[in-house]
Coordinates of C-alpha atoms in Angstrom, one line a residue:
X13 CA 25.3 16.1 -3.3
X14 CA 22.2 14.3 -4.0
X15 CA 19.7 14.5 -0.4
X16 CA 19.5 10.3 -1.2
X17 CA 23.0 9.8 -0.5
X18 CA 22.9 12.7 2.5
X19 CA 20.2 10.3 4.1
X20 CA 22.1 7.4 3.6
X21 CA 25.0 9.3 6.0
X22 CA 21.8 9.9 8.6
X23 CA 20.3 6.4 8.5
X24 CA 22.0 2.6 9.4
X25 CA 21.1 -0.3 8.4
X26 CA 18.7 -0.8 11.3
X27 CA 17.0 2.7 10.5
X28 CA 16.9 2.0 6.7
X29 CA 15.2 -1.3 7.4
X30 CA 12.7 0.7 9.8
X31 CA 11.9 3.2 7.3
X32 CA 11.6 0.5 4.4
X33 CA 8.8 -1.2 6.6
X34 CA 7.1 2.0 7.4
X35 CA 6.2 3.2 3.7
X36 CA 5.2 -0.4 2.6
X37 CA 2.7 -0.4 5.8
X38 CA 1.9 3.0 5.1
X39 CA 1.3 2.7 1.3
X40 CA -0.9 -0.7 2.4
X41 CA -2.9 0.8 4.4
X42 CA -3.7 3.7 1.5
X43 CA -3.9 1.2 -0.8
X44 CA -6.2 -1.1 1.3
X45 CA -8.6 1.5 1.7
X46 CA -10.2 1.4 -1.5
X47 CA -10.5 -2.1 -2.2
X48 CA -11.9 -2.8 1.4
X49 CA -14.9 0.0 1.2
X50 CA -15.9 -1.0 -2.3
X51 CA -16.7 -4.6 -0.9
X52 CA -18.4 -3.2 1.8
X53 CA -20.5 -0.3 0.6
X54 CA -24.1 -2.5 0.3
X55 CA -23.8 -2.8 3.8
X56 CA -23.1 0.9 4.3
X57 CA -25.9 2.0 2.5
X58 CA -28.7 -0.4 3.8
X59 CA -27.6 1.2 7.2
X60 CA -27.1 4.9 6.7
X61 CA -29.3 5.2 3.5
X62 CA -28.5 7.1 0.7
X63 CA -28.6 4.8 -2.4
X64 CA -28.9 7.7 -4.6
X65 CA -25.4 9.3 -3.2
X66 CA -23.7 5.3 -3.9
X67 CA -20.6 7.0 -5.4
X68 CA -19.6 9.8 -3.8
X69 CA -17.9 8.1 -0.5
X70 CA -15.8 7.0 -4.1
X71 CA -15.5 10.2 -5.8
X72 CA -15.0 12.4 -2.5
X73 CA -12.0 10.1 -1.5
X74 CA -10.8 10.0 -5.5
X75 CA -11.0 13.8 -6.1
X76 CA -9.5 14.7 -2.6
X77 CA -6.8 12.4 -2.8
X78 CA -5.3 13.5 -6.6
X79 CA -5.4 17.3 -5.5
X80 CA -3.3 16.0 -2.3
X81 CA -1.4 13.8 -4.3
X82 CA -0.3 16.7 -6.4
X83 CA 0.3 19.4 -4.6
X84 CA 1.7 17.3 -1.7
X85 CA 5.3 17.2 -3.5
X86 CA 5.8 21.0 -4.1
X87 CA 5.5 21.6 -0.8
X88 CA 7.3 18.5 0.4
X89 CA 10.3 19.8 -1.6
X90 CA 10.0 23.6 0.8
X91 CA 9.1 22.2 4.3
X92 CA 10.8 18.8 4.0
X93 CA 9.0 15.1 3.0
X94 CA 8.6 13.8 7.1
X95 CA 6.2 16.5 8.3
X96 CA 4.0 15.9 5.6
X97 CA 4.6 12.0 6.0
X98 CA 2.9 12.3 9.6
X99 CA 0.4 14.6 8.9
X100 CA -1.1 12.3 5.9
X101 CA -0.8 9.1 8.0
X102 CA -2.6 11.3 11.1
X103 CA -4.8 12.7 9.4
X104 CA -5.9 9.1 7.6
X105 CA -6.1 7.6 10.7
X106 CA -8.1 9.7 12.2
X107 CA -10.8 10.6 9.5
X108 CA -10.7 6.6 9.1
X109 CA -11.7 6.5 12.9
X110 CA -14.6 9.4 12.0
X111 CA -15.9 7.7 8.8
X112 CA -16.4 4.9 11.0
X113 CA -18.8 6.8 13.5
X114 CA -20.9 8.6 10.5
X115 CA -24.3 8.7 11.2
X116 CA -25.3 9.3 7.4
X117 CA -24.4 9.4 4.4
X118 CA -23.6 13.0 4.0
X119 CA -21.0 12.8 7.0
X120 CA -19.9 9.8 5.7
X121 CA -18.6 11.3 2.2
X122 CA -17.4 14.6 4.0
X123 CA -14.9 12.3 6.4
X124 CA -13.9 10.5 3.6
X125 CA -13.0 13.6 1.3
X126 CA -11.0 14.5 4.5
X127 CA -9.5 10.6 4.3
X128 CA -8.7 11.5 1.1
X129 CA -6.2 14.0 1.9
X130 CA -4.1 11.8 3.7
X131 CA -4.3 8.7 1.1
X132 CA -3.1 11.6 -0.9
X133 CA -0.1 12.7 1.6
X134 CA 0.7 9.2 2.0
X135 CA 1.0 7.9 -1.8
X136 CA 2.8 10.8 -2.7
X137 CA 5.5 10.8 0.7
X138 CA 5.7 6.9 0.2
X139 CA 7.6 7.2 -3.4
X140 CA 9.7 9.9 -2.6
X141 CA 10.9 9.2 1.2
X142 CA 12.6 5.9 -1.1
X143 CA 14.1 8.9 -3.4
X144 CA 15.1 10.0 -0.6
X145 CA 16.6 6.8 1.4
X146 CA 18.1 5.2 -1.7
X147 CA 20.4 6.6 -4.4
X148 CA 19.2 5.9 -7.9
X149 CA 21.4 2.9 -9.0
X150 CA 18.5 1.5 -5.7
X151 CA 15.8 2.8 -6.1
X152 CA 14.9 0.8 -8.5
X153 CA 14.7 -2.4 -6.8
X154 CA 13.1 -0.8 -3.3
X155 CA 10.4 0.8 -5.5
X156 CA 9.3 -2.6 -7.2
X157 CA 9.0 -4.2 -3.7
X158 CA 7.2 -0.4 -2.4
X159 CA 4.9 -0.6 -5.7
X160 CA 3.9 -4.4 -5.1
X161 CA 1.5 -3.2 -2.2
X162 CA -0.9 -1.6 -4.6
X163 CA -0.9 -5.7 -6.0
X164 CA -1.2 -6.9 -2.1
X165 CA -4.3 -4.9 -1.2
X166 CA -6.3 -5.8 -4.6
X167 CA -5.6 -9.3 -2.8
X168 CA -6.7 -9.1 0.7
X169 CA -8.8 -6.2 0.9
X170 CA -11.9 -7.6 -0.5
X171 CA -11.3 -10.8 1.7
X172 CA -10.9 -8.5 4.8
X173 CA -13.4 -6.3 3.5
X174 CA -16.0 -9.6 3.4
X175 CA -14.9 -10.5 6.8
X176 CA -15.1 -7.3 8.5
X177 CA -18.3 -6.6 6.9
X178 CA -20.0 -10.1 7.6
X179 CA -19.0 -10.3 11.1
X180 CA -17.8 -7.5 12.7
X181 CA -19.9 -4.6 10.5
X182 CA -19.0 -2.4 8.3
X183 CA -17.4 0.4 10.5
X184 CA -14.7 -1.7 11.5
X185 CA -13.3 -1.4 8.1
X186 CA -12.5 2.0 9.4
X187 CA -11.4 1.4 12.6
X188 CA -8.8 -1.7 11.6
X189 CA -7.2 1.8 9.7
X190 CA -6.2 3.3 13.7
X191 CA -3.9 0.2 14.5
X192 CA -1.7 0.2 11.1
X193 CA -1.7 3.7 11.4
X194 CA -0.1 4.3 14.3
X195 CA 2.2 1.3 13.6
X196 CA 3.8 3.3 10.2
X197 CA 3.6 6.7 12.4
X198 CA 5.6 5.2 15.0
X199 CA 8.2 3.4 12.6
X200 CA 8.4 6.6 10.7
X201 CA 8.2 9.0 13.1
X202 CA 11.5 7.1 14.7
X203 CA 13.4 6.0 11.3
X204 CA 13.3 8.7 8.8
X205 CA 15.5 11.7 9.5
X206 CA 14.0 15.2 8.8
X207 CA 15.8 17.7 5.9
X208 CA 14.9 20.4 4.6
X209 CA 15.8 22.2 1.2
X210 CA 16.7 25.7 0.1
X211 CA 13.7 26.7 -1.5
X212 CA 11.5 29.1 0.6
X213 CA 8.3 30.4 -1.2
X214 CA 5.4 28.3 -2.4
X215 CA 3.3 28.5 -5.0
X216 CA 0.1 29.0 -3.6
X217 CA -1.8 30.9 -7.0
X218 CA -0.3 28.0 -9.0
X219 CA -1.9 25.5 -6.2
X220 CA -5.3 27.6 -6.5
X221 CA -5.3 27.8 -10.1
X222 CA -4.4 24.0 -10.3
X223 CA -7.2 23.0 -7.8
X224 CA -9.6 24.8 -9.9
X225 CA -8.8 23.3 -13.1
X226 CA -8.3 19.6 -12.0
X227 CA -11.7 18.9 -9.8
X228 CA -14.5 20.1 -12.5
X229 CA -12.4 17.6 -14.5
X230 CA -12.3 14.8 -12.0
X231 CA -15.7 15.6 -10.8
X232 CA -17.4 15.3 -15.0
X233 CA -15.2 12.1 -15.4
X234 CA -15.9 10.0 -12.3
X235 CA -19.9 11.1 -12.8
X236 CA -20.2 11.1 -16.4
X237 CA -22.6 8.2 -17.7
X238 CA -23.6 7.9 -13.8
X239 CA -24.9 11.1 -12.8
X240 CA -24.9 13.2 -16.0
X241 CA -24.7 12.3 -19.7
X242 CA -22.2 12.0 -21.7
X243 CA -21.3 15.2 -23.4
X244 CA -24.5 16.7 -21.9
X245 CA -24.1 20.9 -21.4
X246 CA -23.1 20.4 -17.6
X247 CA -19.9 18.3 -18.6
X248 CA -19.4 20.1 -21.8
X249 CA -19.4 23.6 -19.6
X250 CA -16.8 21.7 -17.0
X251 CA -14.5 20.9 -19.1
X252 CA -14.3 23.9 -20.7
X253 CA -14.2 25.7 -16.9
X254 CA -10.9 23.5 -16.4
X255 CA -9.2 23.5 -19.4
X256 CA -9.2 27.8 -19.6
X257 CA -8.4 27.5 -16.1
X258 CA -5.4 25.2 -17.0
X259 CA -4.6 27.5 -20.0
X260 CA -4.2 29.8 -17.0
X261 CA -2.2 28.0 -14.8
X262 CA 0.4 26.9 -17.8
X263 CA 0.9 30.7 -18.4
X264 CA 1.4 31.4 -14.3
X265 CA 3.8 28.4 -14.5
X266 CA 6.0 29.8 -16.7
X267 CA 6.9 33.2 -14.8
X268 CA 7.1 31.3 -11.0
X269 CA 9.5 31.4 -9.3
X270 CA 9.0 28.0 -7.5
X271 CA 6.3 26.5 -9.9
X272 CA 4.3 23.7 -8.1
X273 CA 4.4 21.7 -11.8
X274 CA 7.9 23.4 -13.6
X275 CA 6.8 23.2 -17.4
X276 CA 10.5 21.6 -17.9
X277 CA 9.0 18.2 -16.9
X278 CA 6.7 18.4 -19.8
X279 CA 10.0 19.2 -22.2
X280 CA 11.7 16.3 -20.5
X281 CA 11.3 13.2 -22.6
X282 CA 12.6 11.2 -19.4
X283 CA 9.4 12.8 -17.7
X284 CA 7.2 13.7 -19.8
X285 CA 6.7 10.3 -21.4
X286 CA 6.7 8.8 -17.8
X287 CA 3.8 10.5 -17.1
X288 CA 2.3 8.8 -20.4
X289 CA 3.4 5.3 -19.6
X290 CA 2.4 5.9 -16.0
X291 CA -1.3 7.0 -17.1
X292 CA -1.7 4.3 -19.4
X293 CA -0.8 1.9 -17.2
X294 CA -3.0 2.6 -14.8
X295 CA -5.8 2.7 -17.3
X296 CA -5.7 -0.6 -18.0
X297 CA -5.3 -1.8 -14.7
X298 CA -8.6 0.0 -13.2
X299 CA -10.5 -1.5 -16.3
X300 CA -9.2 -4.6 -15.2
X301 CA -9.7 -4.5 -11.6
X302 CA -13.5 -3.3 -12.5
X303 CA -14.7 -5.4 -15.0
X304 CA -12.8 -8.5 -14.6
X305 CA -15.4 -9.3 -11.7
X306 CA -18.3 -8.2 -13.4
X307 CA -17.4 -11.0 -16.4
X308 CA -17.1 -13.6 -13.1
X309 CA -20.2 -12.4 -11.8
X310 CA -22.8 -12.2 -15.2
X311 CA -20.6 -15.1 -17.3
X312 CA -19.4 -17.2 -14.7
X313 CA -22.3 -17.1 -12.1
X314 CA -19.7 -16.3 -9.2
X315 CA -21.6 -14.1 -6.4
X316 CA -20.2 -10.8 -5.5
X317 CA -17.2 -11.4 -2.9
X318 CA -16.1 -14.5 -4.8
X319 CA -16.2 -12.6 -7.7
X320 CA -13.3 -10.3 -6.1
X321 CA -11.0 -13.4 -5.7
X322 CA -11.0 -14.1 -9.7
X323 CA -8.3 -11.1 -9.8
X324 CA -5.8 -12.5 -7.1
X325 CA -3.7 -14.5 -10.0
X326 CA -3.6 -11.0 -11.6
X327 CA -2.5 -9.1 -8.8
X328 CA 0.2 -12.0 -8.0
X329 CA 1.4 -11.7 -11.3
X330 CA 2.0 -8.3 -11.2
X331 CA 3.8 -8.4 -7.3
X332 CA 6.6 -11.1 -8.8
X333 CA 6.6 -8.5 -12.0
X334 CA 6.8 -5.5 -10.1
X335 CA 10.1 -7.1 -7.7
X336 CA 11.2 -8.7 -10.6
X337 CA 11.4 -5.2 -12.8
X338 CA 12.2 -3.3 -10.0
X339 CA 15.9 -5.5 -9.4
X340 CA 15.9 -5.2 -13.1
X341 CA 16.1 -1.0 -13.1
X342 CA 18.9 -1.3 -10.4
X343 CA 21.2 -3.9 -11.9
X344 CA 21.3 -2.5 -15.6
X345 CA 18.8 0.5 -15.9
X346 CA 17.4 0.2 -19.9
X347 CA 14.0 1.9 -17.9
X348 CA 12.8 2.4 -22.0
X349 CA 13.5 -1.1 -23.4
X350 CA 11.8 -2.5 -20.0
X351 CA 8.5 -0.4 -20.6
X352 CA 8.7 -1.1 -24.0
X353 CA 8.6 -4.6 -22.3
X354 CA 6.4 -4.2 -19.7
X355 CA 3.4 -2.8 -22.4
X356 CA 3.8 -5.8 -24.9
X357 CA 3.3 -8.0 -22.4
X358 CA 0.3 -6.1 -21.0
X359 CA -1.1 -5.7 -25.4
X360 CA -0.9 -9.6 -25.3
X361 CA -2.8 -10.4 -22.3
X362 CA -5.5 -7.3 -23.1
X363 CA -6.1 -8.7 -26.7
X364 CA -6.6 -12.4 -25.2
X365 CA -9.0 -11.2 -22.6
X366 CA -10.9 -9.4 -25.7
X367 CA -11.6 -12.6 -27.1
X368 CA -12.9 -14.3 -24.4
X369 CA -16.4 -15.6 -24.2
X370 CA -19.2 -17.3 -22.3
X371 CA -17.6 -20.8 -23.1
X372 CA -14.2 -19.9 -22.3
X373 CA -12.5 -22.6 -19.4
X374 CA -11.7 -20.6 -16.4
X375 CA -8.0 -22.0 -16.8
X376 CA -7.3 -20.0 -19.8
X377 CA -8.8 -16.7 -18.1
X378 CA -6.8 -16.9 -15.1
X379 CA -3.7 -17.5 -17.8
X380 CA -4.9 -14.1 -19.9
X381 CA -5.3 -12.2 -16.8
X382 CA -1.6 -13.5 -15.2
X383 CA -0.6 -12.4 -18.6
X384 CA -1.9 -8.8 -17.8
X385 CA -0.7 -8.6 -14.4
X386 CA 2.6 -9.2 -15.1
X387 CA 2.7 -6.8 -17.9
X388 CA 1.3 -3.8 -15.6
X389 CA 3.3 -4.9 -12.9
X390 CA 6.6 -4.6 -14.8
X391 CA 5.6 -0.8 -15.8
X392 CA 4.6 0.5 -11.8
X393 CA 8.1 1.1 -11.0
X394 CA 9.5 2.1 -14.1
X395 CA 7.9 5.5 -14.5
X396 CA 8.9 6.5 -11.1
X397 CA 12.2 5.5 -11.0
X398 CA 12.9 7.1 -14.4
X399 CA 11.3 10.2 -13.7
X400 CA 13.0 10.8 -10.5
X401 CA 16.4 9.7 -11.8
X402 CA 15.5 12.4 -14.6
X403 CA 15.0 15.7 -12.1
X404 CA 17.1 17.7 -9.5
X405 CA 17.7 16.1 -6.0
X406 CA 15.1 19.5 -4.5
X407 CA 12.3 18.3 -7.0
X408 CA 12.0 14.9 -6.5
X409 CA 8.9 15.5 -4.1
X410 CA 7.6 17.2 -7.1
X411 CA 8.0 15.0 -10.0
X412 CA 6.8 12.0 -7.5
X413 CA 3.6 13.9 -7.1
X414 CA 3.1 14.3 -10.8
X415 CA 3.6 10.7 -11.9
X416 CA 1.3 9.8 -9.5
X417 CA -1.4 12.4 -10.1
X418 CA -1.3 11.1 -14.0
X419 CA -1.9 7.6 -12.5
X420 CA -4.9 8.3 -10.8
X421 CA -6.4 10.6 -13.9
X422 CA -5.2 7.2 -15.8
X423 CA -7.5 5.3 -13.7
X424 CA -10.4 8.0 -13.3
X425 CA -10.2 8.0 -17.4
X426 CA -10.0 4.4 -17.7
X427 CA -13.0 3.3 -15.5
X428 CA -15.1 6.1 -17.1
X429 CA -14.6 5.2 -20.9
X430 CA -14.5 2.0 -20.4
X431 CA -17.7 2.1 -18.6
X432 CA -19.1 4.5 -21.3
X433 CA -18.6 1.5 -23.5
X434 CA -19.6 -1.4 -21.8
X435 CA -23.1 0.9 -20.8
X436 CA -23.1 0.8 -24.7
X437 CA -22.5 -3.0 -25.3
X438 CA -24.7 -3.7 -22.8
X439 CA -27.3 -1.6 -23.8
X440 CA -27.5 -2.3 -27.1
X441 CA -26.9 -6.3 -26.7
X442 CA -29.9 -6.7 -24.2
X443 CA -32.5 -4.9 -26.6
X444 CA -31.8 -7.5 -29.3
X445 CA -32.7 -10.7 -27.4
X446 CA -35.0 -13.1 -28.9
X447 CA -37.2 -13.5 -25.7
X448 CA -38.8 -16.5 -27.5
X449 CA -42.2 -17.2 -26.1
X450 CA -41.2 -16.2 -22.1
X451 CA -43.4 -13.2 -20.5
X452 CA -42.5 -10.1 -20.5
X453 CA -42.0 -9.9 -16.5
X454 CA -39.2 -12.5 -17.1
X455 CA -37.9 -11.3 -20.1
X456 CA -37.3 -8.1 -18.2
X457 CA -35.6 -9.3 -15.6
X458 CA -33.0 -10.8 -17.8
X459 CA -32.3 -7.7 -19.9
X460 CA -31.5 -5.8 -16.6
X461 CA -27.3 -6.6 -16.6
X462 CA -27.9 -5.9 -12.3
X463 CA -30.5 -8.8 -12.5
X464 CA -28.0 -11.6 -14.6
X465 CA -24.7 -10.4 -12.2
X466 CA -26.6 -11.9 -9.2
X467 CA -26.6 -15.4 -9.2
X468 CA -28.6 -15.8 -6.2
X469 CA -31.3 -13.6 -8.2
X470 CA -31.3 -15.5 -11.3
X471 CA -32.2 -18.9 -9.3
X472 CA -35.1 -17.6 -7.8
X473 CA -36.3 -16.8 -11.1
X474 CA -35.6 -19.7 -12.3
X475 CA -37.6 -21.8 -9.5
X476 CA -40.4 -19.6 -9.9
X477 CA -41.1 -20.1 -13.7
X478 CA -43.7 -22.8 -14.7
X479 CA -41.2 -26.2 -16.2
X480 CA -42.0 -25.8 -19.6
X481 CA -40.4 -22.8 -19.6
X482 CA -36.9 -23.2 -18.0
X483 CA -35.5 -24.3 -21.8
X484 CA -36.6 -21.0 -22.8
X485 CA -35.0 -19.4 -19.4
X486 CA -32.1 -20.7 -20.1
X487 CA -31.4 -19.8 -23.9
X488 CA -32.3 -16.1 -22.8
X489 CA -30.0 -16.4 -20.0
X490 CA -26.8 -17.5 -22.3
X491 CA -27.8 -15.2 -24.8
X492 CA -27.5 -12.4 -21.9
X493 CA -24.2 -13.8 -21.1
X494 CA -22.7 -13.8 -24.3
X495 CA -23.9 -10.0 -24.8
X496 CA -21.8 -9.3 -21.1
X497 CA -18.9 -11.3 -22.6
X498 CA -19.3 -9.4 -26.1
X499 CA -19.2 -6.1 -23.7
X500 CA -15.7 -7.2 -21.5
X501 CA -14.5 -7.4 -25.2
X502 CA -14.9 -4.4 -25.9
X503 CA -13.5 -3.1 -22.8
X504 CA -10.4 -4.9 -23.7
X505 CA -10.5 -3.7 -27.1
X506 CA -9.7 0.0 -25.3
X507 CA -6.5 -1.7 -23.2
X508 CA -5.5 -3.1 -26.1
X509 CA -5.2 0.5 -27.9
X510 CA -3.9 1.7 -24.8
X511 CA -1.2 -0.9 -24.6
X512 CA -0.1 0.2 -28.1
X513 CA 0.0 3.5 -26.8
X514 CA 2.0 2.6 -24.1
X515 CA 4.7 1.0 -26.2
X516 CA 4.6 3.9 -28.7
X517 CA 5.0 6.3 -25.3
X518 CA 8.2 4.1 -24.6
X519 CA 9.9 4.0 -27.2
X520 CA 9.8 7.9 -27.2
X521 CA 11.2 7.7 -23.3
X522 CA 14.5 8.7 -22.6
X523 CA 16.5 6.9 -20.2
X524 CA 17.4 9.1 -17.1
X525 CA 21.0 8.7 -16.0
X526 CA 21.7 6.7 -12.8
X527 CA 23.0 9.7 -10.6
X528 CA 23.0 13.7 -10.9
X529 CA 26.1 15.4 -10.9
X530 CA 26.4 18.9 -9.0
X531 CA 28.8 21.6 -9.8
X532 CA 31.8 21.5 -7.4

């Protein structure tokens, strides 16, 4: 019998309420996390220092988590999902707490690598406890409203971020982590039976060989066009490292006896192309989410935090789509035709936003990026539902951790092409600027994209330029705009082949059937 329906026998109404609380504040406060220390890292490094280290609180937390993520289900699926449950919301509370107290920069990306290990525990646990709680003609439904918290912390977390930051300092985005913690620990720790499965040995070699494939990767594509070049010999000799070493693992895969990724998930169309959707997804959400606010900031002449609200009709969008598909799975399944859906939707609203401009009204953005929202909001619960409904009841943990670890590379690819090519725009665009008559000093100023993304920055230039040549000023300074806009286009231009991807991927999906059926 499937373990969703022997938890169901374990847990009331009450309990399954409990539980159903406990993920969502678990899975917000994982999801918070990100969103809150991005708005807040200025701060952080004016007081510990470190300017030159800016990104690796990011990629510590990024590359820690996905290994977590991944390996968190294989041995979920030997030692049972609630240990692993606790020790990922512990353990985030507690490295929160520590991250908090660093004294420098290098403690402060150590603690949150060691954070990053329980965000990893946590997203993983989160998706398959409601595997676990709810049988699949459910889970549907239950995973929309679980997956809308990802669309919740884009909202508040900058906000809260702000706050916390501007009047309480920085380290208390860390310790607000301690109270929500021990809230979800509590509620779990009560709620969610414990059960273990049949399957004894784990696949540690697999787990060693996997490690050692995945973070050269991560590592070149979270630092490429930041701290190495493109294609430069130290990237080209990392991804070579992990793909051999991934050669390696495929072959060890196949002669496991418990493989920690079976290579029948990759043969699976009901997976396999869940993985796709899944990654693509995600791709077009991060560019999204990243350069969204940089158009509001260089086009718009919104400052910084502001700049983070612009997205909130996006995320809200894709919370109603993300219910809304979710009740959709449970009531008539069709996963396929409702990806197929989901990345139309999401092709329109990326090819409107790749049109837009420095003159475009603000009302027609917020409708492009609604547009967006709601179409990767209507694929987040799809690819989970559909790849669990598609495996064994003792691999759910498994297949869980996989969809989500091609999220994240979805998102760590995303951000770093679509950076490569707005670097490119940008770069390009700014050295063919007819500077007019204005001196060089200014003229430089407004070539540098970091100068024209600071309102603030821009006015004092302005103020401190001689009248006659404000006229001037200002035709440079729309010209650097529309070469910003001209780059976000291009961005787009990437989600919008993505999104055809994505509807190519679903049409190749197979539906997963509703319920597995044992042998008597």
């Amino acid at each position: 019998m499937e373990e969703g329906f022997i938890l169901m026998k374990k847990t009331d109404n009450t309990s399954t309420t409990l539980i159903l609380i406990g993920v969502m504040v678990s899975l917000l406060l994982a999801a918070l996390d990100s969103t809150v220390v991005s708005t807040a890292m200025k701060p952080i490094i004016e007081d510990l220092g470190g300017m030159a280290y800016y990104a690796w609180p990011f990629t510590a937390y990024m590359l820690c988590s996905t290994m977590a993520t991944l390996i968190c289900g294989g041995i979920a699926d030997i030692y049972g999902h609630k240990p692993l449950f606790m020790s990922g919301i512990i353990a985030f509370s507690l490295f929160s707490m520590l991250c908090g107290i660093s004294q420098n920069i290098f403690q402060l990306i150590a603690f949150r690598g060691l954070q990053g290990i329980g965000g990893g525990l946590i997203a993983a646990s989160v998706f398959t406890v409601i595997a676990d709680v709810f049988p699949p003609q459910k889970r549907g439904k239950y995973m929309g409203i679980v997956s809308s918290m990802y669309g919740l912390a884009s909202v508040i977390g900058p906000l809260s971020g702000g706050f916390f930051s501007d009047h309480l300092g920085w380290r208390w985005i860390f310790y607000m982590n301690l109270p929500i913690g021990i809230a979800a620990a509590v509620l779990i720790g009560i709620a969610l039976p414990g059960i273990k499965n049949n399957r004894k040995s784990l696949d540690v070699l697999g787990i060693f060989l996997l490690a050692m494939g995945v973070i050269p990767l991560l590592l070149v594509l979270s630092l490429a066009g930041k701290e190495i070049g493109w294609f430069s010999l130290h990237m080209n000799l990392a991804l070579l490292f992990s793909v051999l070493v991934l050669i390696g693992f495929g072959f060890h895969e196949k002669r496991a006896m418990n493989p920690i990724i079976p290579l029948s998930f990759l043969t699976n169309r009901a997976i396999s192309f869940s993985f796709a959707t899944a990654f693509l997804a995600q791709f077009v959400m991060l560019a999204a989410i990243v350069y969204l606010p940089y158009y509001a900031q260089g086009v718009m002449g919104i400052s910084a935090t502001a700049s983070g609200i612009t997205t909130i009709p996006m995320m809200l969008a894709l919370l109603i789509a993300s219910n809304f598909t979710g009740r959709m799975i449970s009531k008539y399944g069709k996963a396929p035709r409702l990806s197929v859906v989901s990345f139309v939707i999401l092709l329109l609203g990326a090819f409107l936003l790749s049109h837009i401009g420095a003159g475009t009204p603000y009302v027609l953005i917020v409708t492009y990026m609604s547009i967006l929202g709601f179409g990767i909001g209507m694929s987040m619960p799809i690819a989970n539902v559909n790849a669990q409904n598609a495996c064994p009841p003792p691999q759910i943990g498994t297949v869980t951790s996989s969809v989500l670890f091609f999220r994240n590379i979805g998102g760590t690819v995303g951000s770093s092409m679509c950076g490569a090519v707005m670097n490119e725009g940008l770069t390009k665009g700014m050295s063919n600027l007819d500077v007019g008559s204005l001196p060089d000093t200014v003229t430089a100023l407004l070539k540098n994209p970091q100068v024209i993304i600071n309102a603030d920055a821009v006015d004092q230039i302005r103020t401190g330029i001689p009248a006659i040549l404000v006229d001037g000023f200002n035709t440079l300074l729309g010209q650097a705009k529309e070469v910003i806009a001209m780059s976000v286009d291009h961005v787009f231009l990437i989600c919008v082949a993505a999104g055809i991807l994505g509807i190519v991927a679903s049409c190749l999906m197979k539906e997963a059937p509703l319920l597995w059926k044992t042998k008597p």
